[in-house]
mmCIF file of C-alpha atoms in Angstrom:
data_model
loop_
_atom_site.group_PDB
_atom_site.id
_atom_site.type_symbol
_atom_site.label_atom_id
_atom_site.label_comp_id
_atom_site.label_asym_id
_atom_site.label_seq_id
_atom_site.Cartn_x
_atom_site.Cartn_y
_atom_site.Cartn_z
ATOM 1 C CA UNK D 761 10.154 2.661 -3.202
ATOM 2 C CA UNK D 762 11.034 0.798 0.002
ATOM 3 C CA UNK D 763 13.612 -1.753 -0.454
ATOM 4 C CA UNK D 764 13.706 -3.994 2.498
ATOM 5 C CA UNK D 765 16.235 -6.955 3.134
ATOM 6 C CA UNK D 766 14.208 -9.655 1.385
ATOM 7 C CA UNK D 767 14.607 -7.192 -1.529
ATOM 8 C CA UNK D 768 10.846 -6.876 -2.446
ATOM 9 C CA UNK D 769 11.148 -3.999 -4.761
ATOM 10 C CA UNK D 770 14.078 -5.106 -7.117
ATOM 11 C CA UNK D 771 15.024 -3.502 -10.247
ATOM 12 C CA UNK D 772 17.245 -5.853 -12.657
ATOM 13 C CA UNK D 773 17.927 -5.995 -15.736
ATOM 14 C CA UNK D 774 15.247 -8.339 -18.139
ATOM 15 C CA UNK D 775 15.326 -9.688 -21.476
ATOM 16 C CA UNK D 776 17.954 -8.002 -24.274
ATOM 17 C CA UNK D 777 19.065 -5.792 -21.441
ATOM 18 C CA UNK D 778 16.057 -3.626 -20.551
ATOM 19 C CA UNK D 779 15.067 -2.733 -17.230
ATOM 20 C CA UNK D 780 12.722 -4.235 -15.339
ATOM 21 C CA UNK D 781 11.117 -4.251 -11.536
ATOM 22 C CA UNK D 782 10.140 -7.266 -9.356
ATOM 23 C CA UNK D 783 8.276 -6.978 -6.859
ATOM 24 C CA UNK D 784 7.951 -9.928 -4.362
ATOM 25 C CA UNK D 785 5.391 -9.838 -1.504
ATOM 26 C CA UNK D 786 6.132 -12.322 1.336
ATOM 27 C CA UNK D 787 3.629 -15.464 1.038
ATOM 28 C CA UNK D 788 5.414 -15.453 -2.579
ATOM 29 C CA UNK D 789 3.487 -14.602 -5.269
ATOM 30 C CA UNK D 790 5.257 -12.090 -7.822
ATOM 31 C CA UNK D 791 4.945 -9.340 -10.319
ATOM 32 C CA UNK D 792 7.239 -8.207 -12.763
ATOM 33 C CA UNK D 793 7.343 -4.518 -14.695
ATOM 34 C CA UNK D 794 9.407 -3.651 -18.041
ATOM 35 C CA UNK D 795 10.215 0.208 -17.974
ATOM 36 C CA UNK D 796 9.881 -0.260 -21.730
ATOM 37 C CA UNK D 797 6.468 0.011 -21.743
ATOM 38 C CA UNK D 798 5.119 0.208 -17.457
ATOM 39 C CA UNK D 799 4.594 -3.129 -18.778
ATOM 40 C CA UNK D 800 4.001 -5.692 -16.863
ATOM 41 C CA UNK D 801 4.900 -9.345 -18.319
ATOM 42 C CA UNK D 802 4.547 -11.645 -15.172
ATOM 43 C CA UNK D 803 2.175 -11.893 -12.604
ATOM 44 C CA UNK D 804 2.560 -15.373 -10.261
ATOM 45 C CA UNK D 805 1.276 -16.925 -7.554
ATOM 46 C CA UNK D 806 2.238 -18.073 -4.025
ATOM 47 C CA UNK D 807 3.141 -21.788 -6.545
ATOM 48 C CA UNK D 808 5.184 -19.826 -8.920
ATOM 49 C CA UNK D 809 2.171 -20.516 -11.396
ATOM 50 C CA UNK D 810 2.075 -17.777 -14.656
ATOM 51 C CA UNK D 811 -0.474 -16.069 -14.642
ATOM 52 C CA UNK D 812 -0.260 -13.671 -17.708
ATOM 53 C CA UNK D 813 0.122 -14.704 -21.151
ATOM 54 C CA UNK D 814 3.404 -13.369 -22.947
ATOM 55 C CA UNK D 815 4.210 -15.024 -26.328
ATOM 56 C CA UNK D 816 6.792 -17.066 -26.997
ATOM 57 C CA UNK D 817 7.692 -14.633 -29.666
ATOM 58 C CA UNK D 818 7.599 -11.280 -27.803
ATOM 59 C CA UNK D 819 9.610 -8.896 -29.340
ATOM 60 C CA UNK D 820 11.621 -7.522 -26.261
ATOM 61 C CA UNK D 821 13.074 -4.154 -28.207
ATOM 62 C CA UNK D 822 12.337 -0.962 -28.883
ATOM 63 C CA UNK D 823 9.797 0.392 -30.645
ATOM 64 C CA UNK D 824 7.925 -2.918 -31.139
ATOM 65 C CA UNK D 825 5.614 -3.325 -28.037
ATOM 66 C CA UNK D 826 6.182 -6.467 -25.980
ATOM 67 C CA UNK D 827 3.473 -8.826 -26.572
ATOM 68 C CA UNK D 828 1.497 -10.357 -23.953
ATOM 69 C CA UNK D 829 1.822 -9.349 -19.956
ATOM 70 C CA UNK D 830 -0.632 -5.842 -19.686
ATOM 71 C CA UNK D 831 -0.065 -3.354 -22.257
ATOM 72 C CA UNK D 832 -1.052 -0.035 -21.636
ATOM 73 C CA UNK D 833 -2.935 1.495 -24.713
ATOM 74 C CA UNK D 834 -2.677 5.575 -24.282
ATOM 75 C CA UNK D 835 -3.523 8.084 -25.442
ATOM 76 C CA UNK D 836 -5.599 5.952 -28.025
ATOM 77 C CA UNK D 837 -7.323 2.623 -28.088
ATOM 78 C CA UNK D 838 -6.512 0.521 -31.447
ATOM 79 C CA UNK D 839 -6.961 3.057 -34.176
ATOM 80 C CA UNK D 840 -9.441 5.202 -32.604
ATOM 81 C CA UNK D 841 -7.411 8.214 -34.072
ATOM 82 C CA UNK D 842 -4.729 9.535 -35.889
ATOM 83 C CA UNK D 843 -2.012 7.597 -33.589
ATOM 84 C CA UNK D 844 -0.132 4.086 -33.988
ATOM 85 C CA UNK D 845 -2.590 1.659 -32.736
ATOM 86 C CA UNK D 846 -2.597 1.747 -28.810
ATOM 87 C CA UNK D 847 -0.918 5.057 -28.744
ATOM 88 C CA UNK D 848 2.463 5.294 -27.692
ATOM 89 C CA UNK D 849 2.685 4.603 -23.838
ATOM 90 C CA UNK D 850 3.602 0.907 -24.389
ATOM 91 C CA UNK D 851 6.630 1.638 -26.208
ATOM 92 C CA UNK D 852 8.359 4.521 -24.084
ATOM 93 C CA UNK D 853 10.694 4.304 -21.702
ATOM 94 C CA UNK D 854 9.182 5.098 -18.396
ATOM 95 C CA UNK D 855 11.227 6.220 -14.927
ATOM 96 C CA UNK D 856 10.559 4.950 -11.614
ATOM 97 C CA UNK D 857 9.810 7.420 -8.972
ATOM 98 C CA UNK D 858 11.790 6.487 -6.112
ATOM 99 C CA UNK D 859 9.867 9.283 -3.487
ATOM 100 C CA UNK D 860 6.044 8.351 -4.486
ATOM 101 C CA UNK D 861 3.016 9.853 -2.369
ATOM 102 C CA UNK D 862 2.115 7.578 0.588
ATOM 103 C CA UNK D 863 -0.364 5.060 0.377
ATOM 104 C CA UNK D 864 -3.111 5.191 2.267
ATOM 105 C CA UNK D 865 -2.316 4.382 6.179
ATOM 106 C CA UNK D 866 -4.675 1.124 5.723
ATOM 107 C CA UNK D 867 -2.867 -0.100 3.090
ATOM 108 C CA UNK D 868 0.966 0.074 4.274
ATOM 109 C CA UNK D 869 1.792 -3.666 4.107
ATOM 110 C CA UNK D 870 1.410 -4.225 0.417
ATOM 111 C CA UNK D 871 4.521 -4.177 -1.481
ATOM 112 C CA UNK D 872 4.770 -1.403 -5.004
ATOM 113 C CA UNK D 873 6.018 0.255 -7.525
ATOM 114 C CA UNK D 874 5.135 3.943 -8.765
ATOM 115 C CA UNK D 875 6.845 4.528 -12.788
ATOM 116 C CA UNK D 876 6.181 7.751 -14.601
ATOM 117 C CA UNK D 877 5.963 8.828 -18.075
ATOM 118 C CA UNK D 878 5.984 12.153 -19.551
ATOM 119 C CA UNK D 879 5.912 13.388 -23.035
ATOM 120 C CA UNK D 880 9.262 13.939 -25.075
ATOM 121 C CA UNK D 881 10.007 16.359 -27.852
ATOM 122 C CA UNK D 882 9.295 13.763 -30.368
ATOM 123 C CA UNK D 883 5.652 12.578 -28.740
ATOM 124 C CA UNK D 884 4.846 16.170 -28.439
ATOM 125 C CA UNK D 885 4.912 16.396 -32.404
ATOM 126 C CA UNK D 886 2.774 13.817 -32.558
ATOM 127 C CA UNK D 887 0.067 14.462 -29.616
ATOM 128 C CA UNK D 888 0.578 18.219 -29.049
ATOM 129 C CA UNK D 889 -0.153 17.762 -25.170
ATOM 130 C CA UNK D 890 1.511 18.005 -21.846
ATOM 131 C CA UNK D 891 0.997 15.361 -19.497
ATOM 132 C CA UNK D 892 1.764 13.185 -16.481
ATOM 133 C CA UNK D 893 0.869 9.282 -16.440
ATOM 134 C CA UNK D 894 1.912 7.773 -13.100
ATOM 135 C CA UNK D 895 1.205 3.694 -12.912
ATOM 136 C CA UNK D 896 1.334 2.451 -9.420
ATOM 137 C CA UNK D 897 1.726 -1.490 -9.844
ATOM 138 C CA UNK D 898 0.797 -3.198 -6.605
ATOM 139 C CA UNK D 899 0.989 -6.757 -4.906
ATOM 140 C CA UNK D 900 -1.284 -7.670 -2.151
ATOM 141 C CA UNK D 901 -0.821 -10.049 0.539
ATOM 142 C CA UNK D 902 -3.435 -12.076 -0.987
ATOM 143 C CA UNK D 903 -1.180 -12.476 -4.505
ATOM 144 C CA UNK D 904 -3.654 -10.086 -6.148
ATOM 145 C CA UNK D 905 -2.031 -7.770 -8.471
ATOM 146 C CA UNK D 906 -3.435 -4.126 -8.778
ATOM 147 C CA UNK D 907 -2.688 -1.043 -11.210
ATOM 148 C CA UNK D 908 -3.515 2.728 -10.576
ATOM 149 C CA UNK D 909 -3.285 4.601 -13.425
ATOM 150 C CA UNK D 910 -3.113 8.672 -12.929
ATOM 151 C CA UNK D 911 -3.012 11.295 -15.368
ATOM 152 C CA UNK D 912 -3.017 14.556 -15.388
ATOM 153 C CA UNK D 913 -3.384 17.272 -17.680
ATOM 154 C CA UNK D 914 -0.196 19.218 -17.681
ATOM 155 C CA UNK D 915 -0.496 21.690 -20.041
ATOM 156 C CA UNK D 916 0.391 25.024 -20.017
ATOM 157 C CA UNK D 917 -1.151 26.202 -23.029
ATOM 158 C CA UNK D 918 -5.040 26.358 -21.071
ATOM 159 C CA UNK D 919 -6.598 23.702 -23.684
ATOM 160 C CA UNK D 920 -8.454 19.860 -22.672
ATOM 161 C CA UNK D 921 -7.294 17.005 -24.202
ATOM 162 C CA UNK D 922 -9.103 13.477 -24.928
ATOM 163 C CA UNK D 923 -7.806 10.042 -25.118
ATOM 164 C CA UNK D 924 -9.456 6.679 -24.701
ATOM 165 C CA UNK D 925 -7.844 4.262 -22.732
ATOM 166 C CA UNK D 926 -7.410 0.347 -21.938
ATOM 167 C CA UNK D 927 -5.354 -2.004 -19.578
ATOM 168 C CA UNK D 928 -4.926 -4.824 -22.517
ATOM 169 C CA UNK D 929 -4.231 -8.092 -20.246
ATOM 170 C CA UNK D 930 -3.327 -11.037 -21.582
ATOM 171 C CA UNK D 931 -4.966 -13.495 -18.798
ATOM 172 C CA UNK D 932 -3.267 -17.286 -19.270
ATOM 173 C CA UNK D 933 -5.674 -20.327 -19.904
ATOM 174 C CA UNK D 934 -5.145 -23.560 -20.105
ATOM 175 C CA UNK D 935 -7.395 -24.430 -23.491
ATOM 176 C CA UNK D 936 -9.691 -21.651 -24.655
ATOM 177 C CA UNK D 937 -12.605 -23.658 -26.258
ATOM 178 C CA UNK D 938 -13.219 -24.765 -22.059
ATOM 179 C CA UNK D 939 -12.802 -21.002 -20.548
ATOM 180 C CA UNK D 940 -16.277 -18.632 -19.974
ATOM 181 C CA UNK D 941 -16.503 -15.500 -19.213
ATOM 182 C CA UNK D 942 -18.923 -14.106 -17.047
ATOM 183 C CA UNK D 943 -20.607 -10.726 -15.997
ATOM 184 C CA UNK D 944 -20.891 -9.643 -19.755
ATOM 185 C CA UNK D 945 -24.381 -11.554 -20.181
ATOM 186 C CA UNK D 946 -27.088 -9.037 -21.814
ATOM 187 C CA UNK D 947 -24.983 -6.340 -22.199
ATOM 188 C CA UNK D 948 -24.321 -4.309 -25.355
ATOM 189 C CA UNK D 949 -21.254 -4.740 -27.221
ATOM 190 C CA UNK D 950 -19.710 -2.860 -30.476
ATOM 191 C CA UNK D 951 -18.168 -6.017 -32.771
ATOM 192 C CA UNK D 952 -14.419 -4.795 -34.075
ATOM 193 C CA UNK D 953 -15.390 -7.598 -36.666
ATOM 194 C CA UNK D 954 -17.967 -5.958 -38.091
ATOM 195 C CA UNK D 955 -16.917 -2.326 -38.558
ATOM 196 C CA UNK D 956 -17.593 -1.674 -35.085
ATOM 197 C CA UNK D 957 -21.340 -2.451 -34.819
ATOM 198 C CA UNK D 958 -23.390 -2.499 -31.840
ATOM 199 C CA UNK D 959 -24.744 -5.851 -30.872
ATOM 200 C CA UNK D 960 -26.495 -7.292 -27.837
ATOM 201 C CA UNK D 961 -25.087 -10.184 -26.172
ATOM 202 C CA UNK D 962 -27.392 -12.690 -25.944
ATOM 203 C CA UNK D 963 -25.580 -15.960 -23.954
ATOM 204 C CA UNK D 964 -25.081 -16.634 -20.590
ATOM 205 C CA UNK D 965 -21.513 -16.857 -20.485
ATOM 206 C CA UNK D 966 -19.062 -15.781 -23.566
ATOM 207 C CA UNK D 967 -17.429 -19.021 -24.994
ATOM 208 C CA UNK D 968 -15.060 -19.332 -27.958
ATOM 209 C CA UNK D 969 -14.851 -21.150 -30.022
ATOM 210 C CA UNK D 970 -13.711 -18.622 -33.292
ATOM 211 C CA UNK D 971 -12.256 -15.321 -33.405
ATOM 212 C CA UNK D 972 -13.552 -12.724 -30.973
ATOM 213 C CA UNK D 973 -12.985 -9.325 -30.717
ATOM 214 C CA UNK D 974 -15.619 -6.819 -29.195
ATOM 215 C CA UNK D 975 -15.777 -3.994 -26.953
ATOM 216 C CA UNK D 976 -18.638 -4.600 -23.982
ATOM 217 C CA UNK D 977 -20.388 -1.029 -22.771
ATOM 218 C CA UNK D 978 -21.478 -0.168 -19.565
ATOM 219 C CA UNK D 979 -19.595 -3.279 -18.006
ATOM 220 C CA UNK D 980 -19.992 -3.926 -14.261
ATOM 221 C CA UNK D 981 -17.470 -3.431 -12.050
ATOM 222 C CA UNK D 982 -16.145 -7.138 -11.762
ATOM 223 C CA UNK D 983 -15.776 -10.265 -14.448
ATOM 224 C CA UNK D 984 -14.603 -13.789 -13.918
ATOM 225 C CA UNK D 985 -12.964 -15.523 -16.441
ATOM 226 C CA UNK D 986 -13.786 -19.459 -15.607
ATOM 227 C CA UNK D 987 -10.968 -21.555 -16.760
ATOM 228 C CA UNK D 988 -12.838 -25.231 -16.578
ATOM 229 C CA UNK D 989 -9.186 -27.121 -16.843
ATOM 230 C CA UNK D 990 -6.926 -25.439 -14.531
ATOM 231 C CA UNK D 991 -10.279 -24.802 -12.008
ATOM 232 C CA UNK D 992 -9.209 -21.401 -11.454
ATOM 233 C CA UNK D 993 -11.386 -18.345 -11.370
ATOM 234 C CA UNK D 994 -9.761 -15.025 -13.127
ATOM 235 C CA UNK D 995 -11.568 -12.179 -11.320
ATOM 236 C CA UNK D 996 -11.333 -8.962 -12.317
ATOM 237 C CA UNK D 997 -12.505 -5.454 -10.499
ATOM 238 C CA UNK D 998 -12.279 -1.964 -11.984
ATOM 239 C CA UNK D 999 -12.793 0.842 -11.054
ATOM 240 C CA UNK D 1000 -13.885 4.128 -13.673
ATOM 241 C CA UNK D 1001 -13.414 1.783 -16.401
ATOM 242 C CA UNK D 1002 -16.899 1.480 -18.068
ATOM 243 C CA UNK D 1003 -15.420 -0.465 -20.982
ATOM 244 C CA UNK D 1004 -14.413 -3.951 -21.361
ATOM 245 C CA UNK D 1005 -12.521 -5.393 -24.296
ATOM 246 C CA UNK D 1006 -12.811 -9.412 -24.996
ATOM 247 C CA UNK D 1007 -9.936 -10.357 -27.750
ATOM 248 C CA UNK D 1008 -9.092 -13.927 -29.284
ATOM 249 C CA UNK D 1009 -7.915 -13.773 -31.977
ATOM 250 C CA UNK D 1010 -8.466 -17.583 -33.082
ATOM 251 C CA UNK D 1011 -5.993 -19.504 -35.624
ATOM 252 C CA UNK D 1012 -5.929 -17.595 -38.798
ATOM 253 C CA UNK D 1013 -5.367 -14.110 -36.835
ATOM 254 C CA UNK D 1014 -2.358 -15.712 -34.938
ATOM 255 C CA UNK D 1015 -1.013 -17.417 -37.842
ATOM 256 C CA UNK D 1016 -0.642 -13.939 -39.786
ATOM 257 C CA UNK D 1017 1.057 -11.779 -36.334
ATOM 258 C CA UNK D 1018 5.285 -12.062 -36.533
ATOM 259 C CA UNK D 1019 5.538 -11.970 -32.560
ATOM 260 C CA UNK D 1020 2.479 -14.506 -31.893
ATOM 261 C CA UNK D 1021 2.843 -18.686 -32.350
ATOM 262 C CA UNK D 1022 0.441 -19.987 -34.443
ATOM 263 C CA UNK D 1023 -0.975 -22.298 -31.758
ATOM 264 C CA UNK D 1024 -0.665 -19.951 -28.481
ATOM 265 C CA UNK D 1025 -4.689 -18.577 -29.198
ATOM 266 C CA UNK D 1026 -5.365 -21.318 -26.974
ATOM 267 C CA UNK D 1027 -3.850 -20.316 -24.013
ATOM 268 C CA UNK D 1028 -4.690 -16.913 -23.833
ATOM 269 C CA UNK D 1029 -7.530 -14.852 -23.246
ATOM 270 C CA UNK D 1030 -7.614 -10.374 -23.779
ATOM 271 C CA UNK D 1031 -10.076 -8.961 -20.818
ATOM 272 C CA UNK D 1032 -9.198 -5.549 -20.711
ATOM 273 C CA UNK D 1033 -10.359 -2.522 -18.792
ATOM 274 C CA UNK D 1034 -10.899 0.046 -20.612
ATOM 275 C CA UNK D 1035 -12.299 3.653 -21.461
ATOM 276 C CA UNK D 1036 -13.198 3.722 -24.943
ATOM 277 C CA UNK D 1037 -16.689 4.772 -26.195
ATOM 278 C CA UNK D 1038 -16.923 7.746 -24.266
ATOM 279 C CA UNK D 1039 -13.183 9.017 -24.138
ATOM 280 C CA UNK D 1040 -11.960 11.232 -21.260
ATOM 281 C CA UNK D 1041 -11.022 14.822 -21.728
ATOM 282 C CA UNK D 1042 -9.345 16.356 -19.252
ATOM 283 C CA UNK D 1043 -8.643 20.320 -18.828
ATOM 284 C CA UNK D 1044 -5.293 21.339 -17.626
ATOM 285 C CA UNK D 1045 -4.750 20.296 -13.756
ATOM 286 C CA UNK D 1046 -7.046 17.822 -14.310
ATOM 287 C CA UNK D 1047 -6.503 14.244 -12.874
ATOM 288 C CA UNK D 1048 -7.750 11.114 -13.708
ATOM 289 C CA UNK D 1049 -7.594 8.185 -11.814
ATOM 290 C CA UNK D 1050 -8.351 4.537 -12.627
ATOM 291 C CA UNK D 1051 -7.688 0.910 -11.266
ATOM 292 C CA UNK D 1052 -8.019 -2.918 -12.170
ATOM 293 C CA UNK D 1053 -7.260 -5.178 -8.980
ATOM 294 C CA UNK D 1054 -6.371 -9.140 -10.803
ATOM 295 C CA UNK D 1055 -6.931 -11.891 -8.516
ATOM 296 C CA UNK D 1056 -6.832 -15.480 -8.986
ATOM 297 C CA UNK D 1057 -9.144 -17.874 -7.201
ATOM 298 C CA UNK D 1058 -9.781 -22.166 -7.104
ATOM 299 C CA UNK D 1059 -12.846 -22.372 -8.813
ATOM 300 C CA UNK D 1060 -16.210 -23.677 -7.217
ATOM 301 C CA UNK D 1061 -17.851 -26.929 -8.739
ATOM 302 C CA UNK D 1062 -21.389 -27.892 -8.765
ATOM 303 C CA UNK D 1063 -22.384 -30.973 -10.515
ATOM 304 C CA UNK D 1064 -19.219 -30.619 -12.842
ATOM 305 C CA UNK D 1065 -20.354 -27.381 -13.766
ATOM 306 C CA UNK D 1066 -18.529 -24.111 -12.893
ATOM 307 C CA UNK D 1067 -20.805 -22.670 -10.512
ATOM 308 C CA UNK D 1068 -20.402 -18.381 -11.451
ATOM 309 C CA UNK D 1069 -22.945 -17.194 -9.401
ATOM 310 C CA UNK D 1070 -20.824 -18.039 -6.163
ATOM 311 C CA UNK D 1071 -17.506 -16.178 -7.260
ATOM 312 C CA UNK D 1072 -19.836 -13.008 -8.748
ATOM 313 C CA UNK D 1073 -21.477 -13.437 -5.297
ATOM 314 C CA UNK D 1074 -18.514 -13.896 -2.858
ATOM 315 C CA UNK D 1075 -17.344 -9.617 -2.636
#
């Protein structure tokens, strides 16, 4: 972790005491990591803009996970299994690893962050497997903000293990009922509402405009979330994350969540990468490696309307 003079790697302490990293790339955008958690609760611009939702009522302590920012869910997405719902990565403590592996040559001038997490006593009562789980969290020059995820099978013991995985961003918009999201059109989806059904999505754009909560198959590789207010363009690109989650979880959901204000559904949006209906097993010495690169762009207009095809089109 190279600290330079203009202290671009910093690591502080956050809210309630725990630590947390900043990282600061030079044309000023930001990023900021919990160790509780390899969360990350703040993502902004080059204009100090937010971009990531956390609630006004986060819960910043142990074992509650923090709410809003990008939760990790591992080794289980939701309650996919016999774990706490989202597994247990977002509420462990997890180190930083201050002599990471070199980034490719290309790629020197982008300022990071590698944190670790292993399994304690206690986790391995609960999921009887040895592993590694490094996060590299990454600012480019352009402000985008990019997470690795690698894990590896560490066990000793010769046997696989399976998990299903998902990078649960909170994205912040300005009023949901004018946001669309885009690259999901025709695509199959299993509906968390209804016992996990499968259902084909038939718009050309998702809109919302009531509770949502459905996990798109076989997504491409890139989304945009169109936010028609703030004429910004979310775009997101993964990489060996089939999956992608779409969560609102409207007024009446909000109103019955302790860490959640009753009227902050509208400014948040859930896209989240993820591995879910075909989990990953992994035999020992096994790696897997995954990515979701966040960038924010002005939006292009056409005749008022938020013109898609020309963000989709532009990489």
């Amino acid at each position: 972790m190279s600290t330079t003079e203009n202290k671009s790697v910093e690591i502080t302490k956050g809210i309630n005491g725990l630590d947390k990293v900043i990282l600061r790339e030079i044309n000023g955008s930001t990023a900021e990591v919990y160790l509780y958690g390899g969360h990350v609760t703040s993502w902004k611009n080059e204009h100090g803009e937010e971009l990531l939702f956390v609630s006004s009522k986060a819960i910043f302590k142990p074992p509650k996970a923090i709410r809003g920012g990008i939760p990790l869910c591992f080794p289980q997405f939701s309650n996919l299994g016999t774990l706490e719902a989202h597994g247990f990565a977002r509420n462990r403590v997890w180190t930083v690893d201050t002599d990471p592996p070199p980034f490719p040559s290309n790629t020197t001038n982008r300022v990071f962050v590698d944190l670790l997490l292993k399994p304690t006593e206690e986790d391995l009562k609960i999921w009887p497997h040895s592993f590694e789980y490094r996060l590299r969290v990454t600012l480019g020059p352009a402000g985008d903000l990019m997470l690795t995820s690698r894990i590896r099978n560490t066990n000793t013991d010769g046997k696989p293990f399976t998990f299903t995985f998902a990078y649960h961003t909170y994205f912040s918009v300005s009023d949901i009922s004018e946001v669309r999201v885009e690259g999901l059109e025709t695509l199959d989806f299993l509906d968390n509402m209804k016992n996990r059904e499968r259902y084909t999505e038939q718009g050309d754009a998702i809109t919302f405009e009531s509770e949502v909560d459905r996990i798109y198959l076989s997504t491409p590789t890139k989304i945009a979330i169109l936010d028609h207010e703030k004429k910004r363009t979310f775009v997101i690109r993964k990489d060996g994350l089939p999956d992608a989650v779409v969560w609102n979880p409207w007024d009446k959901k909000a109103k019955s969540m302790a860490d959640f204000g009753d009227d902050e559904y509208k400014h948040m949006l859930c896209v989240e990468a993820a591995a879910i209906e075909k989990p990953i097993t992994l035999k020992p010495g096994e790696e897997w490696k995954v990515r979701q690169e966040l960038s924010a762009v002005p939006s292009s207009y056409c005749s008022g309307q938020l013109d898609p095809n020309k963000v989709l089109q532009s990489s």
